[in-house]
CSV table of C-alpha atoms in Angstrom, one decimal:
chain,number,residue,atom,x,y,z
A,1,UNK,CA,-32.9,-10.2,-21.4
A,2,UNK,CA,-34.9,-7.9,-23.0
A,3,UNK,CA,-35.6,-4.2,-21.9
A,4,UNK,CA,-38.3,-3.6,-24.1
A,5,UNK,CA,-41.6,-2.9,-21.5
A,6,UNK,CA,-43.5,-6.2,-21.1
A,7,UNK,CA,-47.0,-3.9,-21.9
A,8,UNK,CA,-45.3,-3.6,-25.2
A,9,UNK,CA,-44.0,-6.5,-26.1
A,10,UNK,CA,-47.6,-7.9,-25.3
A,11,UNK,CA,-49.2,-5.1,-27.4
A,12,UNK,CA,-46.5,-6.1,-30.2
A,13,UNK,CA,-47.3,-9.5,-30.1
A,14,UNK,CA,-50.9,-9.4,-30.2
A,15,UNK,CA,-51.0,-7.0,-33.0
A,16,UNK,CA,-49.2,-9.9,-35.0
A,17,UNK,CA,-51.7,-12.4,-33.8
A,18,UNK,CA,-54.8,-9.7,-34.9
A,19,UNK,CA,-52.9,-9.8,-38.4
A,20,UNK,CA,-52.5,-13.5,-38.5
A,21,UNK,CA,-56.3,-13.8,-37.8
A,22,UNK,CA,-56.8,-12.5,-41.1
A,23,UNK,CA,-53.7,-13.9,-43.1
A,24,UNK,CA,-53.0,-17.6,-41.2
A,25,UNK,CA,-50.0,-18.5,-43.3
A,26,UNK,CA,-48.1,-15.3,-41.3
A,27,UNK,CA,-45.6,-17.2,-39.3
A,28,UNK,CA,-45.6,-16.1,-35.6
A,29,UNK,CA,-43.3,-13.7,-34.5
A,30,UNK,CA,-40.3,-14.8,-32.9
A,31,UNK,CA,-39.1,-11.7,-30.7
A,32,UNK,CA,-41.3,-9.1,-30.8
A,33,UNK,CA,-38.7,-6.9,-29.1
A,34,UNK,CA,-36.4,-7.1,-32.3
A,35,UNK,CA,-39.0,-4.7,-33.9
A,36,UNK,CA,-37.8,-1.8,-31.5
A,37,UNK,CA,-34.3,-2.2,-31.9
A,38,UNK,CA,-33.9,-2.8,-35.4
A,39,UNK,CA,-35.1,-1.4,-38.9
A,40,UNK,CA,-33.9,-1.3,-42.0
A,41,UNK,CA,-34.2,2.2,-43.8
A,42,UNK,CA,-35.7,0.5,-46.4
A,43,UNK,CA,-38.8,-0.6,-44.4
A,44,UNK,CA,-38.7,2.7,-42.3
A,45,UNK,CA,-37.7,3.6,-38.7
A,46,UNK,CA,-40.5,4.4,-37.2
A,47,UNK,CA,-42.4,1.5,-35.1
A,48,UNK,CA,-46.0,1.8,-36.2
A,49,UNK,CA,-49.0,-0.6,-37.2
A,50,UNK,CA,-48.3,0.2,-40.4
A,51,UNK,CA,-45.0,-0.5,-40.1
A,52,UNK,CA,-46.0,-3.7,-38.2
A,53,UNK,CA,-47.7,-4.8,-41.3
A,54,UNK,CA,-45.0,-4.2,-43.7
A,55,UNK,CA,-42.9,-6.7,-41.7
A,56,UNK,CA,-46.0,-8.7,-42.2
A,57,UNK,CA,-45.5,-8.7,-45.8
A,58,UNK,CA,-42.0,-10.0,-45.2
A,59,UNK,CA,-43.0,-12.5,-43.0
A,60,UNK,CA,-45.6,-14.0,-45.6
A,61,UNK,CA,-43.4,-13.6,-48.7
A,62,UNK,CA,-41.1,-16.2,-46.1
A,63,UNK,CA,-43.7,-18.4,-45.6
A,64,UNK,CA,-44.4,-18.5,-49.5
A,65,UNK,CA,-40.9,-18.9,-50.4
A,66,UNK,CA,-40.8,-15.8,-52.4
A,67,UNK,CA,-38.5,-13.5,-52.9
A,68,UNK,CA,-39.7,-10.6,-52.0
A,69,UNK,CA,-36.5,-7.9,-52.2
A,70,UNK,CA,-33.4,-7.4,-54.0
A,71,UNK,CA,-30.2,-5.2,-53.2
A,72,UNK,CA,-29.5,-6.7,-49.8
A,73,UNK,CA,-33.3,-6.2,-49.1
A,74,UNK,CA,-33.3,-3.0,-49.6
A,75,UNK,CA,-35.6,-3.1,-53.0
A,76,UNK,CA,-39.0,-4.1,-52.5
A,77,UNK,CA,-39.8,-5.5,-55.9
A,78,UNK,CA,-43.5,-6.5,-57.4
A,79,UNK,CA,-43.6,-9.6,-55.8
A,80,UNK,CA,-43.4,-7.9,-51.9
A,81,UNK,CA,-45.9,-5.3,-53.8
A,82,UNK,CA,-48.7,-7.8,-54.7
A,83,UNK,CA,-48.7,-9.3,-51.7
A,84,UNK,CA,-48.6,-6.0,-49.6
A,85,UNK,CA,-51.9,-5.1,-51.7
A,86,UNK,CA,-53.8,-8.2,-50.4
A,87,UNK,CA,-53.0,-7.2,-47.0
A,88,UNK,CA,-54.2,-3.7,-47.2
A,89,UNK,CA,-51.4,-1.5,-48.2
A,90,UNK,CA,-51.1,1.1,-50.7
A,91,UNK,CA,-48.1,2.3,-52.6
A,92,UNK,CA,-47.3,5.0,-55.3
A,93,UNK,CA,-47.6,4.0,-58.9
A,94,UNK,CA,-43.9,3.7,-59.4
A,95,UNK,CA,-41.1,2.7,-57.7
A,96,UNK,CA,-38.6,5.0,-55.6
A,97,UNK,CA,-35.4,4.3,-57.7
A,98,UNK,CA,-33.4,2.9,-54.3
A,99,UNK,CA,-36.5,1.5,-52.6
A,100,UNK,CA,-38.9,0.2,-55.0
A,101,UNK,CA,-42.5,-0.2,-53.5
A,102,UNK,CA,-41.2,-0.2,-49.3
A,103,UNK,CA,-43.5,3.0,-48.9
A,104,UNK,CA,-47.1,1.7,-48.2
A,105,UNK,CA,-49.4,3.2,-46.6
A,106,UNK,CA,-52.7,1.4,-44.9
A,107,UNK,CA,-56.0,1.5,-47.4
A,108,UNK,CA,-58.7,2.8,-45.7
A,109,UNK,CA,-60.6,-0.7,-45.6
A,110,UNK,CA,-57.5,-1.9,-43.6
A,111,UNK,CA,-57.5,1.0,-41.0
A,112,UNK,CA,-61.1,0.4,-40.4
A,113,UNK,CA,-60.5,-3.5,-39.8
A,114,UNK,CA,-58.0,-2.8,-37.6
A,115,UNK,CA,-58.5,0.3,-35.6
A,116,UNK,CA,-58.9,-1.0,-32.0
A,117,UNK,CA,-55.5,-2.8,-32.9
A,118,UNK,CA,-54.0,0.4,-34.0
A,119,UNK,CA,-55.4,2.6,-31.2
A,120,UNK,CA,-54.0,0.3,-28.8
A,121,UNK,CA,-50.7,-0.1,-30.3
A,122,UNK,CA,-50.3,3.7,-30.5
A,123,UNK,CA,-50.6,4.2,-26.9
A,124,UNK,CA,-48.4,1.3,-25.9
A,125,UNK,CA,-45.8,3.4,-28.2
A,126,UNK,CA,-46.5,6.3,-26.5
A,127,UNK,CA,-45.9,4.6,-23.3
A,128,UNK,CA,-42.5,3.1,-24.6
A,129,UNK,CA,-41.6,6.3,-25.8
A,130,UNK,CA,-42.6,8.1,-22.4
A,131,UNK,CA,-40.7,6.0,-20.9
A,132,UNK,CA,-37.3,5.7,-22.5
A,133,UNK,CA,-37.0,9.1,-23.6
A,134,UNK,CA,-37.3,10.3,-19.6
A,135,UNK,CA,-34.7,12.0,-18.1
A,136,UNK,CA,-31.2,10.8,-17.9
A,137,UNK,CA,-28.8,13.2,-16.2
A,138,UNK,CA,-28.4,10.7,-13.0
A,139,UNK,CA,-27.9,7.9,-14.8
A,140,UNK,CA,-24.7,6.3,-16.2
A,141,UNK,CA,-24.3,6.6,-19.7
A,142,UNK,CA,-20.7,4.8,-20.1
A,143,UNK,CA,-17.5,7.0,-21.3
A,144,UNK,CA,-19.0,7.8,-25.2
A,145,UNK,CA,-21.4,10.0,-23.8
A,146,UNK,CA,-19.6,12.3,-21.4
A,147,UNK,CA,-16.8,12.8,-24.2
A,148,UNK,CA,-19.1,13.5,-26.8
A,149,UNK,CA,-18.5,10.6,-28.9
A,150,UNK,CA,-21.6,8.7,-31.0
A,151,UNK,CA,-20.6,5.8,-29.3
A,152,UNK,CA,-22.3,3.8,-31.7
A,153,UNK,CA,-25.5,5.1,-30.9
A,154,UNK,CA,-28.8,3.8,-32.8
A,155,UNK,CA,-28.4,4.8,-36.6
A,156,UNK,CA,-31.8,6.0,-38.3
A,157,UNK,CA,-32.6,6.8,-41.4
A,158,UNK,CA,-31.5,10.2,-43.0
A,159,UNK,CA,-32.6,11.7,-46.5
A,160,UNK,CA,-31.5,14.1,-48.7
A,161,UNK,CA,-34.3,15.9,-51.8
A,162,UNK,CA,-32.9,13.6,-54.3
A,163,UNK,CA,-34.5,10.0,-52.2
A,164,UNK,CA,-30.8,9.0,-51.4
A,165,UNK,CA,-30.5,8.2,-47.7
A,166,UNK,CA,-28.0,7.0,-45.2
A,167,UNK,CA,-28.2,5.5,-41.5
A,168,UNK,CA,-26.6,8.1,-39.1
A,169,UNK,CA,-26.8,8.0,-35.3
A,170,UNK,CA,-28.7,11.5,-35.1
A,171,UNK,CA,-26.0,13.1,-32.9
A,172,UNK,CA,-23.3,13.7,-35.7
A,173,UNK,CA,-25.9,15.1,-38.0
A,174,UNK,CA,-26.6,17.4,-35.6
A,175,UNK,CA,-22.7,18.4,-34.9
A,176,UNK,CA,-22.8,19.5,-38.3
A,177,UNK,CA,-24.6,19.0,-41.9
A,178,UNK,CA,-24.0,15.8,-43.9
A,179,UNK,CA,-24.5,17.1,-48.0
A,180,UNK,CA,-25.7,14.1,-50.6
A,181,UNK,CA,-22.9,13.8,-52.9
A,182,UNK,CA,-25.9,13.0,-56.0
A,183,UNK,CA,-27.7,16.8,-55.7
A,184,UNK,CA,-25.5,19.0,-53.0
A,185,UNK,CA,-28.3,19.0,-50.4
A,186,UNK,CA,-28.0,17.8,-46.7
A,187,UNK,CA,-29.5,15.2,-45.9
A,188,UNK,CA,-31.8,15.2,-43.0
A,189,UNK,CA,-33.8,13.4,-40.3
A,190,UNK,CA,-38.0,13.3,-41.8
A,191,UNK,CA,-40.5,13.8,-38.8
A,192,UNK,CA,-42.2,10.8,-37.7
A,193,UNK,CA,-45.2,9.6,-39.5
A,194,UNK,CA,-47.9,9.0,-36.9
A,195,UNK,CA,-51.2,6.5,-38.2
A,196,UNK,CA,-53.8,8.2,-37.8
A,197,UNK,CA,-56.6,6.0,-35.3
């Protein structure tokens, strides 16, 4: 049974359908809620319209039979980049050493085209965040929470200054710094990037 509020699932499905309107070869989104709980460090953890469009690039690549990533899905190659450009996503001039061209952003034309969809999805995401971050002082959270264990919670991407990243439960990172063996600086959870309306 899904724990995703119906409004958010419906808005994700509607946003996906809007992308399909401009890109008919994009396959249907089987489970909108899968985009909330699952995120690849290379694709980004923050759910937004930009992230949804990024995932749609992977969907079109799959429909075309194109291998758009390597290194277990972490490195986004130039075939990913080519489809991303078709869909209205900009990119850095040079690929990132470990994730390639995964860090894409909406170009002005796509931002204008999808503005109403972006605004609806932002409202639904804001409501979902408010609902899921409500006071849980009176909620039973199980033995792991009572004993201070991470309990296998949701992992997020933590990055260091040299560009390396690890997946970590935020409460574990809050206990003490995790230091990068490459540059000697601590890993940190980057601030969420919000799509401007």
